[in-house]
mmCIF file of C-alpha atoms in Angstrom:
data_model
loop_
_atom_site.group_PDB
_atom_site.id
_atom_site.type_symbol
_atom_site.label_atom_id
_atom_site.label_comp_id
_atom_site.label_asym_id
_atom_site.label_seq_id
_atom_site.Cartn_x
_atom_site.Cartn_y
_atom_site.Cartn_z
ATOM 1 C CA UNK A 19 -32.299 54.906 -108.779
ATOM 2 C CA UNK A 20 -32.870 52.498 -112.249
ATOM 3 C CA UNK A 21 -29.912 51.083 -112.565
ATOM 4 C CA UNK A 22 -27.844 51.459 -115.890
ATOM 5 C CA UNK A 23 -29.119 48.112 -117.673
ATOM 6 C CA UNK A 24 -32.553 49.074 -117.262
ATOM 7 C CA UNK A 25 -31.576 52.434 -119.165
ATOM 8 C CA UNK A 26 -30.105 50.979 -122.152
ATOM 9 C CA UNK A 27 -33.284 50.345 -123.518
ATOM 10 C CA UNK A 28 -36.444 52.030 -123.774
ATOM 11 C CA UNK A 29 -38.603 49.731 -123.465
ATOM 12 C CA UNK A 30 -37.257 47.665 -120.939
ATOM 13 C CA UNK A 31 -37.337 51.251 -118.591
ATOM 14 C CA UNK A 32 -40.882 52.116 -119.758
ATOM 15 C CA UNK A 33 -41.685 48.605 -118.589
ATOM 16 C CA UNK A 34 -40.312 49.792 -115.548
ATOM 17 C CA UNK A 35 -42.028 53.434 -115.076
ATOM 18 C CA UNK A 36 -45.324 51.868 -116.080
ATOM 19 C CA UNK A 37 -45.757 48.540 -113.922
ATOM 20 C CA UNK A 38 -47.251 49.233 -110.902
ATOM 21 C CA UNK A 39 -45.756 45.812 -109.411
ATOM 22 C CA UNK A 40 -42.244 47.149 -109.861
ATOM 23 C CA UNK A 41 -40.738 49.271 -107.527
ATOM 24 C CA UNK A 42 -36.416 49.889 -108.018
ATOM 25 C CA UNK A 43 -35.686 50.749 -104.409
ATOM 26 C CA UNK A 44 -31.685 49.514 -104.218
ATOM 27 C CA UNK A 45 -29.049 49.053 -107.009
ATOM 28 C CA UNK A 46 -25.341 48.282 -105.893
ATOM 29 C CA UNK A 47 -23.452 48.428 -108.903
ATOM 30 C CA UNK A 48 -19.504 46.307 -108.961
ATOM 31 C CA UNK A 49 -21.091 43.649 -106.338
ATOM 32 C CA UNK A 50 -18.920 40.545 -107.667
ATOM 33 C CA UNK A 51 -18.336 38.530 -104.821
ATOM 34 C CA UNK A 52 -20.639 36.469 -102.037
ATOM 35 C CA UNK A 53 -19.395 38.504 -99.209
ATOM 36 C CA UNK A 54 -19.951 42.006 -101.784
ATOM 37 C CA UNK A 55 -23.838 40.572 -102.560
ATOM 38 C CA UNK A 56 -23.840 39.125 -98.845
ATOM 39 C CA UNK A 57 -22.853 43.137 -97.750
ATOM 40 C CA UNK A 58 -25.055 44.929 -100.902
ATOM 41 C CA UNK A 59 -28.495 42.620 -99.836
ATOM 42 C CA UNK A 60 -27.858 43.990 -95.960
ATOM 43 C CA UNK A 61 -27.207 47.397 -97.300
ATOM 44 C CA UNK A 62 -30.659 47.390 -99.264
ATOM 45 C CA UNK A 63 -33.036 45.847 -96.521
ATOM 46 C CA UNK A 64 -31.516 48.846 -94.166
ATOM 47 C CA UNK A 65 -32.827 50.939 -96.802
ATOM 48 C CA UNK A 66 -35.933 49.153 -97.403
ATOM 49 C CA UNK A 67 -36.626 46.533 -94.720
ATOM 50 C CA UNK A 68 -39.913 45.822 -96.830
ATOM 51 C CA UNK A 69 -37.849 43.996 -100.329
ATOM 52 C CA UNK A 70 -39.585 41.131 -101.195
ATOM 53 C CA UNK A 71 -37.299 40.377 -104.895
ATOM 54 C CA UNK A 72 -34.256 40.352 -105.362
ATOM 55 C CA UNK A 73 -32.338 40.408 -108.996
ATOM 56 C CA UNK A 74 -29.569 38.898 -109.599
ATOM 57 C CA UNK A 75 -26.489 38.795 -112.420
ATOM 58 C CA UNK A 76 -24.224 36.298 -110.997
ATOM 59 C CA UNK A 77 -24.780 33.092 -109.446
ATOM 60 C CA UNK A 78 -22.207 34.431 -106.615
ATOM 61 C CA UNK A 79 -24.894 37.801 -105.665
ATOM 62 C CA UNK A 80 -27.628 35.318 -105.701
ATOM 63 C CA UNK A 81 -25.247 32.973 -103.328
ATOM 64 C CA UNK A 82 -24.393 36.305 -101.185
ATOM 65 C CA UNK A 83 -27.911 38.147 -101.131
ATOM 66 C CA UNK A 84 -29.496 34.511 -99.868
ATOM 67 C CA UNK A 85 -26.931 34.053 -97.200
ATOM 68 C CA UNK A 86 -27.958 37.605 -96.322
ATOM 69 C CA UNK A 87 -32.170 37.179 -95.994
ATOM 70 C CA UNK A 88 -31.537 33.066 -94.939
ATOM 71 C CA UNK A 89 -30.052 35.216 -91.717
ATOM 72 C CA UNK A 90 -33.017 37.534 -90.807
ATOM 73 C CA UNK A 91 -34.288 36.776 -87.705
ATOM 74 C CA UNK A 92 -37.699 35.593 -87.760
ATOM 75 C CA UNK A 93 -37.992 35.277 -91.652
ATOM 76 C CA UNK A 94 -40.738 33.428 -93.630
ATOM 77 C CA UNK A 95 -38.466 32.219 -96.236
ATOM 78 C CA UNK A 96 -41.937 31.488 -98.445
ATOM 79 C CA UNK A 97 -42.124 35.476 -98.780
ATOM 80 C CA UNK A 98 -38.969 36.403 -100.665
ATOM 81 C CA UNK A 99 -37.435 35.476 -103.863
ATOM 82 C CA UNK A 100 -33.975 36.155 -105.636
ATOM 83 C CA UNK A 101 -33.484 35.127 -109.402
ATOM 84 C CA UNK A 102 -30.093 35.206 -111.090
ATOM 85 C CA UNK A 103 -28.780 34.939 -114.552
ATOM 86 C CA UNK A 104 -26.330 32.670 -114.447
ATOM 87 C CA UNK A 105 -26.825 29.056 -114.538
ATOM 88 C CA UNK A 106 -24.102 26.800 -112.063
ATOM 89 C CA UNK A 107 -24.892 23.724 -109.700
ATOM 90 C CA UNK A 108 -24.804 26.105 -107.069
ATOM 91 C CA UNK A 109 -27.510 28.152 -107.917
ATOM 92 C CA UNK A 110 -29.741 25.393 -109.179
ATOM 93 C CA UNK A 111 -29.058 23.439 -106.046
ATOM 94 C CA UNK A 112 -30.710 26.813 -104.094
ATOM 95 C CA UNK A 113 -33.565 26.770 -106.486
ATOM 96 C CA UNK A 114 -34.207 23.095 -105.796
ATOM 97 C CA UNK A 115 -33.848 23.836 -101.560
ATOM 98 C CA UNK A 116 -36.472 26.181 -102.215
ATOM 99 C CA UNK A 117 -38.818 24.138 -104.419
ATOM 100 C CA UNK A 118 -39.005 21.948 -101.359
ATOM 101 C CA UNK A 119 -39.519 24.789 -98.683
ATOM 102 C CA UNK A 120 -36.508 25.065 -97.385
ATOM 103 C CA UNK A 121 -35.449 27.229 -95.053
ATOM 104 C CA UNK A 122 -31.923 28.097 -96.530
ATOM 105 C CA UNK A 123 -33.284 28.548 -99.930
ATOM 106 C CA UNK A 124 -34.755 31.696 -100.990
ATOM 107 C CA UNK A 125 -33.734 31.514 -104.379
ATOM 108 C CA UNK A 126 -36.692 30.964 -106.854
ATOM 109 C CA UNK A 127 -35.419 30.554 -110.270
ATOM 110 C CA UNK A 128 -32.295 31.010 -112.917
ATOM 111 C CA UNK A 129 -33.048 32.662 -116.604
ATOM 112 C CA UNK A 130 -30.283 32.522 -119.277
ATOM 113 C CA UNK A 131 -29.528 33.302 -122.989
ATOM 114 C CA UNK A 132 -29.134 30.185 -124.240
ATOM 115 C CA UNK A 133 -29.417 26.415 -123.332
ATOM 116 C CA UNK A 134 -28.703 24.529 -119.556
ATOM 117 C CA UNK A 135 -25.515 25.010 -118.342
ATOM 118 C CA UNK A 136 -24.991 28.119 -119.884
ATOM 119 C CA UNK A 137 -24.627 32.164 -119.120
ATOM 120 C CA UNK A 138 -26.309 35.300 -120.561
ATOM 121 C CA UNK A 139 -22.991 36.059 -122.041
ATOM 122 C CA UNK A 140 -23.282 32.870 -124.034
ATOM 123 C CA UNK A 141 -26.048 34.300 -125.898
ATOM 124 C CA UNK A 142 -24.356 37.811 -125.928
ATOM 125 C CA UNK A 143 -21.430 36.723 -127.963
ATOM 126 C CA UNK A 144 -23.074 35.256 -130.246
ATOM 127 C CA UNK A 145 -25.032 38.453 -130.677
ATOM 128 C CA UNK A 146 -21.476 39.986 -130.939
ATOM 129 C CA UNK A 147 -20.079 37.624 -133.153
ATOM 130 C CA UNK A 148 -22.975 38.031 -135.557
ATOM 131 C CA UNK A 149 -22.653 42.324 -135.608
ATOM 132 C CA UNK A 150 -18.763 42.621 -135.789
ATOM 133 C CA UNK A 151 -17.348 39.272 -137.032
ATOM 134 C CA UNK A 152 -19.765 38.453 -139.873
ATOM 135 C CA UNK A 153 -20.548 42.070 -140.801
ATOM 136 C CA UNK A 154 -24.893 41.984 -140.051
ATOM 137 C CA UNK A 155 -25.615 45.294 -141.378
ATOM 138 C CA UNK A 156 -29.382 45.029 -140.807
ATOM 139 C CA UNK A 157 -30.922 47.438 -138.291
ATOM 140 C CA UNK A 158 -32.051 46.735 -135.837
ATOM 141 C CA UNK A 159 -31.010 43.536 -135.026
ATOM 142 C CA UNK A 160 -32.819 40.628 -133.797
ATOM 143 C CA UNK A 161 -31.185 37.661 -132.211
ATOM 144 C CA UNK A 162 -33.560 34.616 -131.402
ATOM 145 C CA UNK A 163 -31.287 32.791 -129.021
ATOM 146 C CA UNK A 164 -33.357 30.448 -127.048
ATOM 147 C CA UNK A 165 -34.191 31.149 -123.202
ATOM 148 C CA UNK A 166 -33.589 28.424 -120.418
ATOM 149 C CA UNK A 167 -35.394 28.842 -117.374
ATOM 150 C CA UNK A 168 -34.991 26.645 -114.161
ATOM 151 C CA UNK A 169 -37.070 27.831 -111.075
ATOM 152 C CA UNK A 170 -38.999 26.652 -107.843
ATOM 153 C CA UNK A 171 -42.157 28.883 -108.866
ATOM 154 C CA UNK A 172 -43.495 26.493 -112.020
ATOM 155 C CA UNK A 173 -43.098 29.052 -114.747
ATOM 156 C CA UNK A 174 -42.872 27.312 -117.948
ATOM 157 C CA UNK A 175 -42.693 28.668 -121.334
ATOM 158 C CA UNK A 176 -41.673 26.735 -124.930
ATOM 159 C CA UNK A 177 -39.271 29.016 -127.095
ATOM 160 C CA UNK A 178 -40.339 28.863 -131.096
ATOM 161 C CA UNK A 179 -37.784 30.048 -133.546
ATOM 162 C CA UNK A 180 -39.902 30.477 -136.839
#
């Protein structure tokens, strides 16, 4: 099942359908909590005891879904990797556990609209702002709000706003 973000967009789901490295085999929508993402990460290896990547919104499901594969017995912690969009000490200090090989850590990296220290819905209202308080009337829109990235994997990229 794609879940319903993917669908909003065509290209983002045609991304989907045509790379072969992407596989959607568990969506749990309203998962809010630790103990929900701790619950929804159990509910998706009983499905498919072969995930490898988990996606995250919140830094709480990326808290919940690493307490979840941190428990497997037997894991190799160097063999899975959850990303989240939200940026909080918490997550970062999972990213940093698993830069260093930790055990507890399998949380690999953070990406947000916006700068450090901030949320995708930073970036999101000030996509908002611009369409319904300032009256863009342009179609369709572009926003080029920056991208912060903070991960254990050494992905790097420089945003450029021409």
């Amino acid at each position: 099942k794609v879940p319903p973000v993917a669908l909003r967009t065509a290209t983002f789901q045609e991304t989907i359908d045509t790379d072969p490295r992407v596989d959607i085999v568990f969506y749990k929508d309203d998962c809010n909590s630790i103990d929900m993402a701790y619950t929804a990460a159990q509910e998706a290896y009983t499905v498919d005891p072969d995930i490898k990547l988990i996606m995250c919104f919140s830094a709480a499901q990326a808290v919940g879904a690493n307490n979840y594969v941190v428990s497997i017995p037997e894991m190799n912690i160097e063999e899975y990797g959850i990303f989240c969009t939200v940026d909080d000490n918490a997550t970062k200090d999972l990213v940093d556990m698993s830069a260093e090989n930790d055990v507890n850590s399998a949380v690999r990296g953070i990406l947000v609209t916006g700068t450090e220290n901030s949320n995708i819905w930073d970036g999101e209202f000030r996509i908002l702002k611009a369409l319904l308080i300032q009256g863009v009337e342009e179609t369709p829109f572009v926003s080029l709000d920056p991208f912060y990235c903070y991960n254990s994997v050494g992905y790097e990229f420089e945003f450029v706003q021409e």
